[in-house]
Coordinates of C-alpha atoms in Angstrom, one line a residue:
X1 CA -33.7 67.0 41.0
X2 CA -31.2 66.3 38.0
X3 CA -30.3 63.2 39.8
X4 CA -34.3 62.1 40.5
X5 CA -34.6 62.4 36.7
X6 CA -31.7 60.3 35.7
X7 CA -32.8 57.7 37.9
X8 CA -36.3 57.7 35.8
X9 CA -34.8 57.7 32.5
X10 CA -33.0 55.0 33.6
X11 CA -35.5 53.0 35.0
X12 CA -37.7 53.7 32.2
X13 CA -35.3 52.7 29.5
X14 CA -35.0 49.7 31.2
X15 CA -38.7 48.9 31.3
X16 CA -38.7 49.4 28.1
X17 CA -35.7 47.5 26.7
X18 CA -37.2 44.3 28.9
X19 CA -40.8 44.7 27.7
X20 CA -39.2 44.3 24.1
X21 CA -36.8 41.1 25.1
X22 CA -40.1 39.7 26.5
X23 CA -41.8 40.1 23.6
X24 CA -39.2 38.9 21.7
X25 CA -39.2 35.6 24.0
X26 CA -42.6 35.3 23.8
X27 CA -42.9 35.3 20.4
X28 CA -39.8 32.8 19.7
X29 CA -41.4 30.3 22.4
X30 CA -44.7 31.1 20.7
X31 CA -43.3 29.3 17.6
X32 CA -40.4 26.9 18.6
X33 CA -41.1 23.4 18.8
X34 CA -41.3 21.6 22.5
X35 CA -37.5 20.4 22.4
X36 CA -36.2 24.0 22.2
X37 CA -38.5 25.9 24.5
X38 CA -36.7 25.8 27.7
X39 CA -33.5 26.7 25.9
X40 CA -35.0 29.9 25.0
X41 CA -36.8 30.5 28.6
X42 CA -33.1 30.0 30.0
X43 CA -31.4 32.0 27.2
X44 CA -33.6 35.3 27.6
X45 CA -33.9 34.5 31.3
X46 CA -29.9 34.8 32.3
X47 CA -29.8 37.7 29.8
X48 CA -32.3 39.2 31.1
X49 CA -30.9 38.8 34.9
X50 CA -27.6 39.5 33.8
X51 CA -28.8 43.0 32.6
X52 CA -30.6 44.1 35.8
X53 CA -27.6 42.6 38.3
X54 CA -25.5 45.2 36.1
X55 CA -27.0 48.0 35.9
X56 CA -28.3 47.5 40.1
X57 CA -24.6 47.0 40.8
X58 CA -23.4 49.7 38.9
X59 CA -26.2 51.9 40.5
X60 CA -26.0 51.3 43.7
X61 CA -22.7 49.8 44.7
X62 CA -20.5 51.6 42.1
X63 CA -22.7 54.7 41.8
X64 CA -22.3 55.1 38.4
X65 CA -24.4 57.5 37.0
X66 CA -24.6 57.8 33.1
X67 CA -25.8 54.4 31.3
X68 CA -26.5 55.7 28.0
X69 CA -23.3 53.2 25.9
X70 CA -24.5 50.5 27.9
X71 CA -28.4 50.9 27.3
X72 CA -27.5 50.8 23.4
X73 CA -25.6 47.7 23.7
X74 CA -27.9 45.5 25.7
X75 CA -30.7 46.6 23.1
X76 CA -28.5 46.0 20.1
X77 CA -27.0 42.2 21.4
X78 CA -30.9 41.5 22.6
X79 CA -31.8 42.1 19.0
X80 CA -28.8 39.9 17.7
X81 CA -29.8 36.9 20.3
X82 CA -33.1 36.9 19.1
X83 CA -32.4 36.8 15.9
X84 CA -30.0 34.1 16.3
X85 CA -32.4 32.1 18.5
X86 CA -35.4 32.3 15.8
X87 CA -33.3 30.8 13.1
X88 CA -30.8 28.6 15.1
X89 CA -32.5 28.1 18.6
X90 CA -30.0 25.0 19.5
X91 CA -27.3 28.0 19.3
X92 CA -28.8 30.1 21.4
X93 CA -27.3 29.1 24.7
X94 CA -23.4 29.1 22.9
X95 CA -24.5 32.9 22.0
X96 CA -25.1 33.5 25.5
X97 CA -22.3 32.7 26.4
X98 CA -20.4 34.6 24.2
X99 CA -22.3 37.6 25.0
X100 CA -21.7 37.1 28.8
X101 CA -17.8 36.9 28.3
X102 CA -18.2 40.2 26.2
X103 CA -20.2 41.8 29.3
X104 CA -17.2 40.2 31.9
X105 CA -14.6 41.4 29.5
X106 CA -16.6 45.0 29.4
X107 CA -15.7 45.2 33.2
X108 CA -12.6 43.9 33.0
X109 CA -11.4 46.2 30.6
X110 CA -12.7 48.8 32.1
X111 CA -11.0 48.1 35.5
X112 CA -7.3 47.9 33.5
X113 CA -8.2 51.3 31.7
X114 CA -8.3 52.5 35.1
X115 CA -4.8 52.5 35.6
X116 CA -2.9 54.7 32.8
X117 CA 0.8 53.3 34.2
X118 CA -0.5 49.6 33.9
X119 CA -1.5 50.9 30.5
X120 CA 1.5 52.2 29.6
X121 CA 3.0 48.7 30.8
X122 CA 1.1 46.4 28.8
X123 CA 1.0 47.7 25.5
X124 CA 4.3 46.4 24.8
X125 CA 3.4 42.9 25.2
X126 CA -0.3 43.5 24.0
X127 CA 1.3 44.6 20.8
X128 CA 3.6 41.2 20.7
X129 CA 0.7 39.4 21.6
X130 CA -1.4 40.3 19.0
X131 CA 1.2 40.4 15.9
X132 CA 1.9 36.5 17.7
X133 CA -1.5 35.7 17.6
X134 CA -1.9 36.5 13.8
X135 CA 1.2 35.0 13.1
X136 CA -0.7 31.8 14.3
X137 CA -3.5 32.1 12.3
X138 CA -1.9 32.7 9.1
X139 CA 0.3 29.5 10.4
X140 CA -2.2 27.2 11.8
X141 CA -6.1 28.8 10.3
X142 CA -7.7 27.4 7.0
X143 CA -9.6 28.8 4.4
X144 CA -13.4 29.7 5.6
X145 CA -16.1 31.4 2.9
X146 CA -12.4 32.7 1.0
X147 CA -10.5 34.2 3.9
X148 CA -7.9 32.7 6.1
X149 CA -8.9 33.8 9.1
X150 CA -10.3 31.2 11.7
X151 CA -8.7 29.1 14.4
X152 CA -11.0 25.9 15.5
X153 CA -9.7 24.8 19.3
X154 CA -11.3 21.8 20.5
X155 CA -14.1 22.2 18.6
X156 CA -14.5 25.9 19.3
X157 CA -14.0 28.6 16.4
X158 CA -12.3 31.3 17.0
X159 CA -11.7 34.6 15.4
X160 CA -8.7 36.3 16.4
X161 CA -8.5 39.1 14.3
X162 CA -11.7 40.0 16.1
X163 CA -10.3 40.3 19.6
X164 CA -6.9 42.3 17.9
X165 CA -9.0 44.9 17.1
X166 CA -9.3 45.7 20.7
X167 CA -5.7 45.3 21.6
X168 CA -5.0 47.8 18.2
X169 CA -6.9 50.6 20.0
X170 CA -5.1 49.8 23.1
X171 CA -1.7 49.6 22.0
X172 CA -2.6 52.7 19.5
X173 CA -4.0 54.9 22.0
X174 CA -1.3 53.9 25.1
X175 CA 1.7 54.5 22.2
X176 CA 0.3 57.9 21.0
X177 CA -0.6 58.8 24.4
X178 CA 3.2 58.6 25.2
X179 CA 4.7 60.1 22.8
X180 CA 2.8 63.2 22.8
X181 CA 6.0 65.7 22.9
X182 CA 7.0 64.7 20.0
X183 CA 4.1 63.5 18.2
X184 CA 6.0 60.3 16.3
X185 CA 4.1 58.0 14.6
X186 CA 6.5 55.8 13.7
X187 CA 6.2 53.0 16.3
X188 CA 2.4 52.6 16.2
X189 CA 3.3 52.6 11.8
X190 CA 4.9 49.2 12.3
X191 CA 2.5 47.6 14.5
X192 CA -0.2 49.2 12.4
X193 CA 0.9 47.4 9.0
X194 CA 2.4 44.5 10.3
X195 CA -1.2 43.8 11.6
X196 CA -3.0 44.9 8.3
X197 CA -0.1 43.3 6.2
X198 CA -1.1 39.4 8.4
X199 CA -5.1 40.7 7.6
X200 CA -4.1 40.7 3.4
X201 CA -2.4 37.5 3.7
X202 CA -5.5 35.7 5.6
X203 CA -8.0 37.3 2.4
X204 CA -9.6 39.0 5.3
X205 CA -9.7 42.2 3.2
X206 CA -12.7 43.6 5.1
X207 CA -11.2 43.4 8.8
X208 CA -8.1 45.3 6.9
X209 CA -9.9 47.8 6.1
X210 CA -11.5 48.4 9.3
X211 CA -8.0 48.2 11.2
X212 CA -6.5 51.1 8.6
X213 CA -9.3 53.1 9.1
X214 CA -8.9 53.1 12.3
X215 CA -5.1 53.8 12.1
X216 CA -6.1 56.9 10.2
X217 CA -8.4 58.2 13.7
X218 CA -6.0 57.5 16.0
X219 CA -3.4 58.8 14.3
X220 CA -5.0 62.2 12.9
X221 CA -6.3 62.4 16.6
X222 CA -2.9 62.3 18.2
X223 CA -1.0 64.3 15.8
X224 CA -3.2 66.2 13.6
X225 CA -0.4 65.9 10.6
X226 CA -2.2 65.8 7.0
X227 CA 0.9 65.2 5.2
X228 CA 1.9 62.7 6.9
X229 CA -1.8 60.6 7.1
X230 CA -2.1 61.6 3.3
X231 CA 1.6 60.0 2.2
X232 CA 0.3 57.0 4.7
X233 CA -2.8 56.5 2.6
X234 CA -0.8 57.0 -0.8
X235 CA 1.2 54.4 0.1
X236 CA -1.7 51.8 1.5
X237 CA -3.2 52.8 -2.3
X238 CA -0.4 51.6 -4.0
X239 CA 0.2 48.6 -2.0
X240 CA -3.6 47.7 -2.7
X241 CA -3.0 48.5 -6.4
X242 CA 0.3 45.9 -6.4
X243 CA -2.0 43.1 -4.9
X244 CA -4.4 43.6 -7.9
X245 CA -1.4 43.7 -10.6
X246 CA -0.2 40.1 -9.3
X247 CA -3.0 38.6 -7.5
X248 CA -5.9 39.2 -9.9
X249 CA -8.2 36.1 -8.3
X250 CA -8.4 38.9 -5.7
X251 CA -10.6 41.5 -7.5
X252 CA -12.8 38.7 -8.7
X253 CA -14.1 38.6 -5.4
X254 CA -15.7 42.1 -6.5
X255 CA -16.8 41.4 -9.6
X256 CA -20.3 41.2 -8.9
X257 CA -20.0 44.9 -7.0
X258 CA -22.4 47.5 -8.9
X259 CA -23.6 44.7 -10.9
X260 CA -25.4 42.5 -8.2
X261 CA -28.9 41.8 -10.5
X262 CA -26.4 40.5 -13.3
X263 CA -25.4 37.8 -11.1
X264 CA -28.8 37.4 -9.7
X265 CA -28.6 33.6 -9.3
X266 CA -24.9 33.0 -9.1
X267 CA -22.2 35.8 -6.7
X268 CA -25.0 38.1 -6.4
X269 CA -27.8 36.0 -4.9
X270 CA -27.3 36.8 -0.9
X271 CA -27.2 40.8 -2.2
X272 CA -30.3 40.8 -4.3
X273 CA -32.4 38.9 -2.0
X274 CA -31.3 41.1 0.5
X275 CA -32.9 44.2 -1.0
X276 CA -35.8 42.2 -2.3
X277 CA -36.8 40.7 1.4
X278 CA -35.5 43.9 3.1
X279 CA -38.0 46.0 0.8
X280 CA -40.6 43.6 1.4
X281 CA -40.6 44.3 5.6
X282 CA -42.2 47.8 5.1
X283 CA -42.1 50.2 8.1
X284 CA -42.9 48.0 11.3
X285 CA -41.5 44.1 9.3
X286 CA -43.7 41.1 9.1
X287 CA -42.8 39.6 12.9
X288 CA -39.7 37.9 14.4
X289 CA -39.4 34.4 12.6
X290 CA -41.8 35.8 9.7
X291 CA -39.3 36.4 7.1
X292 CA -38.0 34.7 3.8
X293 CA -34.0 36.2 4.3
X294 CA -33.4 34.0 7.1
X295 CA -33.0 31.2 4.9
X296 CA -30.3 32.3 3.1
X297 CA -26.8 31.5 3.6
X298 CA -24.9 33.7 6.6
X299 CA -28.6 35.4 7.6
X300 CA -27.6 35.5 11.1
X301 CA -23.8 37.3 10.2
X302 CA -23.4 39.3 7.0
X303 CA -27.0 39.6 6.0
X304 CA -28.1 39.8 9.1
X305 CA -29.3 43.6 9.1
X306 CA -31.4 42.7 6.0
X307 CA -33.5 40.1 8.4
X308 CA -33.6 43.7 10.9
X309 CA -35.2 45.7 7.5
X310 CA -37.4 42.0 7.4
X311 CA -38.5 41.2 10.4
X312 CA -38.7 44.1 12.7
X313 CA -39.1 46.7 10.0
X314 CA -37.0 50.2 8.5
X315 CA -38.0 52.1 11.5
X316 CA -36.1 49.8 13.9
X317 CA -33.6 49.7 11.6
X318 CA -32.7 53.4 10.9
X319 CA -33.1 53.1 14.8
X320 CA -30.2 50.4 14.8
X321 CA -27.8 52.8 12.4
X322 CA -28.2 55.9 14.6
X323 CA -27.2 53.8 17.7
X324 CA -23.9 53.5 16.4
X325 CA -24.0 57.5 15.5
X326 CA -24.7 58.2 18.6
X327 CA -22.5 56.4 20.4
X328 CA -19.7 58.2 18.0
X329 CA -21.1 61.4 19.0
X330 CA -21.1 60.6 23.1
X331 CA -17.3 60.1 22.6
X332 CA -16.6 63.4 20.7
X333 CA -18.8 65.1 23.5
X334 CA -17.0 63.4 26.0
X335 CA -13.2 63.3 24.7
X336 CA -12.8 67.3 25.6
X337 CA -13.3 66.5 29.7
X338 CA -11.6 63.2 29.6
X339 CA -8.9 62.8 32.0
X340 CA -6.3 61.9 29.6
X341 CA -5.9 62.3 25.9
X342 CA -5.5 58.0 26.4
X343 CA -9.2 57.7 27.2
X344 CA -10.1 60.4 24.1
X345 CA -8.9 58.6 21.5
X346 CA -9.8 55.2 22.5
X347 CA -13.2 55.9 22.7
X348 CA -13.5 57.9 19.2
X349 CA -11.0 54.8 17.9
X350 CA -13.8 52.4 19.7
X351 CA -16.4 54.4 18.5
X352 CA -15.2 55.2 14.8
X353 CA -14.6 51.5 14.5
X354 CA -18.0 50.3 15.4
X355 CA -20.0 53.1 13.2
X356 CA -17.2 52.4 9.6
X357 CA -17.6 48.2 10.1
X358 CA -21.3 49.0 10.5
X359 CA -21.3 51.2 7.3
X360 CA -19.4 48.3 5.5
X361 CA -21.8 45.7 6.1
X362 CA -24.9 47.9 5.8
X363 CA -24.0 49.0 2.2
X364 CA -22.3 46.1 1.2
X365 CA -25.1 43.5 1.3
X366 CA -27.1 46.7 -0.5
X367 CA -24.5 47.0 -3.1
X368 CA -23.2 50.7 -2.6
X369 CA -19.6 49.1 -1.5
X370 CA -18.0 45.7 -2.6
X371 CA -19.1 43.1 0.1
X372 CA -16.6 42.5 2.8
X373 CA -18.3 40.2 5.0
X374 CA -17.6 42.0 8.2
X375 CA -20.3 41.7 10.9
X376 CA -23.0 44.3 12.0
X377 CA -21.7 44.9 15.3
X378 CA -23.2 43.3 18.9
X379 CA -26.3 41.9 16.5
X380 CA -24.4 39.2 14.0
X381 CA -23.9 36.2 15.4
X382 CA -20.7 34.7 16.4
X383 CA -19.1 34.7 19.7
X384 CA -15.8 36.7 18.5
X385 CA -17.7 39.2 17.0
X386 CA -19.8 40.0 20.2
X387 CA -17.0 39.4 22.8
X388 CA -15.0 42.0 20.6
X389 CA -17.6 44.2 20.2
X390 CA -18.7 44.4 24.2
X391 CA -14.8 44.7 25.3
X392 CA -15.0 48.0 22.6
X393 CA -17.2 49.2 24.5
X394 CA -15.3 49.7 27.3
X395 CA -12.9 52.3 25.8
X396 CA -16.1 54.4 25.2
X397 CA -17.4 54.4 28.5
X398 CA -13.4 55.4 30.2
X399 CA -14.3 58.8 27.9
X400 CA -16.5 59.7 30.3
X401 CA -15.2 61.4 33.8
X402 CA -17.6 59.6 36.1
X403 CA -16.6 56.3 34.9
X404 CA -13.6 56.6 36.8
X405 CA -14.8 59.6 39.7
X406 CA -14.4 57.2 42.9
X407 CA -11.0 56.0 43.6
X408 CA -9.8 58.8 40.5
X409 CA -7.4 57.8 37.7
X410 CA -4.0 56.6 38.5
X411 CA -1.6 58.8 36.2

């Protein structure tokens, strides 16, 4: 009977997630012009396909059972490709394709988590890999909107702090995981700031943030030691405060913080018309495509949840905000039956991660924190972002015991 009813959720959710992506289509087609048309069709049509050969695999050849984390995410990225498609529908195929090496990365990680001595292996070189990798991008990146922290290959931008964010948690949680007699921190310290310390150098003071906060879960989850996280923090504070002292250019990046209608036409123009066209959206928002916001500079990526308040309204996007809660609160549910400790603090790392950088964008384009320009995650668009994003995803869903029930979990 339990079973029955899980199957009928699931197929219900579903109906319901692809009765809004066809609204969503027909609505974009409804008012794109003739040259742009079939791109959409064939965007929300492989999307669309992709979701169902999932979640029909999963079902029946897999036999998963629980598809709550991945329900949230195809909801949240269908929201983000339609956004992105209404105000830049000649982008909308590249977004696809982003999203679909997020989804392949989503299974692939999810296949390595399987094995906890290949994880123990790897994180060695993952952790090289990824100080390497910033290395590069302080080396070889230029500025972009202030920050340092874009690679262009061939004529494809990338982002690689984005993708070190998963190999953080990964190396973080495999490190931890090992050294769980004596609970040292030590090891993961060094990786930790060497890959915040590359973050301050690129002006990419945002994604710093986000990677010491999450330095703070893992490591209060692993050892539990107050002292030690508190001297940690002491220490990030007065690192912080040194930057200031020498480099003041950087605090006049705030200025505007608290004071956004003051700069109304100058450094605080994306922030106030954010509240003003957010406001404006009411309850239920004036339709996709309808809104005023999506004119502004970086709509689509920092500002993007203001054209959710816009266009779709404040209940779908309180809706939004409590996705991310509740994906935080499946991993704390979850973490007490997980197989290994490994797969507990990955997913409230993963988790923790998604809900603080949501937090960040969400009140920084309102003005209750500095703006940091992170991205709202699986909705803003870039193709780092969302690839990142899908591939976190993955350390949620090893929290859970029937991820990994056939075949068990190689120790």
């Amino acid at each position: 009977m339990l079973k029955k009813t899980k199957n009928v959720n699931l197929i219900l959710m579903l109906f319901v997630i692809t009765l809004f992506q066809l609204t969503c289509l027909f609505t974009l087609i409804g008012k794109a012009s003739n040259e742009h048309k079939t791109g959409i069709i064939l965007t929300f049509g492989i999307y669309i396909l992709v979701e169902y050969i999932y979640f029909i695999g999963a079902r029946l050849l897999l036999k998963r059972k629980g598809f709550e984390v991945e329900l949230i995410a195809f909801l949240l990225t269908s929201i983000g490709l339609s956004i992105t498609t209404s105000v830049y529908p000649d982008k909308a195929l590249k977004q696809l394709v982003a999203v679909l090496i997020g989804i392949f990365g989503f299974v692939f990680l999810q296949w390595l988590l399987r094995d906890l001595k290949r994880v123990s292996f790897l994180r060695i070189p993952a952790a090289i890999g990824a100080v390497g990798l910033l290395a590069l991008t302080l080396i070889f990146a230029s500025f972009t909107n202030g920050a340092k922290n874009w690679l262009y290959i061939g004529g494809i931008s990338i982002q690689p702090s984005e993708f070190v964010k998963v190999v953080f948690i990964f190396v973080g949680a495999a490190t931890l995981e090992k050294l769980q007699s004596n609970k040292s921190l030590t090891k993961f310290i060094i990786f930790a700031f060497a890959c915040v310390g590359a973050l301050f150098l690129m002006y990419d003071f945002g994604t710093a943030l986000i990677f010491f906060f999450t330095f703070i879960v893992i490591s209060f989850m692993r050892s539990g030691d107050i002292r030690t996280l508190v001297l940690v923090c002491t220490v990030a504070l007065m690192g912080g405060l040194i930057v200031l002292m020498f480099r003041p250019y950087v605090a006049n990046r705030f200025a505007a913080y608290g004071h956004v209608w003051e700069y109304f036409d100058t450094s605080g123009y994306q922030q106030t018309r954010t509240m003003i066209y957010s406001a404006s959206g009411g309850l239920f928002g004036v339709g996709l495509g309808n809104g005023e916001l999506r004119d502004i500079f970086a709509a689509t990526e920092d500002l993007v949840f203001g054209v959710v308040c816009e266009e779709f309204g404040m209940i779908m996007a309180g809706a939004i905000l409590l996705s991310y809660v509740a994906l935080l609160v499946y991993s704390i549910r979850h973490s007490k039956y997980a197989r290994s400790s490994f797969y507990a603090i990955c997913a409230c790392a993963a988790s923790s991660l998604m809900l603080f950088q949501a937090s960040l964008n969400v009140f920084g384009v309102n003005d209750i924190l500095p703006l940091t320009g992170v991205t709202l995650p699986f909705i803003s668009r870039g193709g780092s972002s969302v690839i990142c994003c899908w591939m976190l995803l993955a350390f949620i869903k090893s929290v859970d015991r029937s991820t990994y029930r056939f075949g068990g979990v190689r120790q």
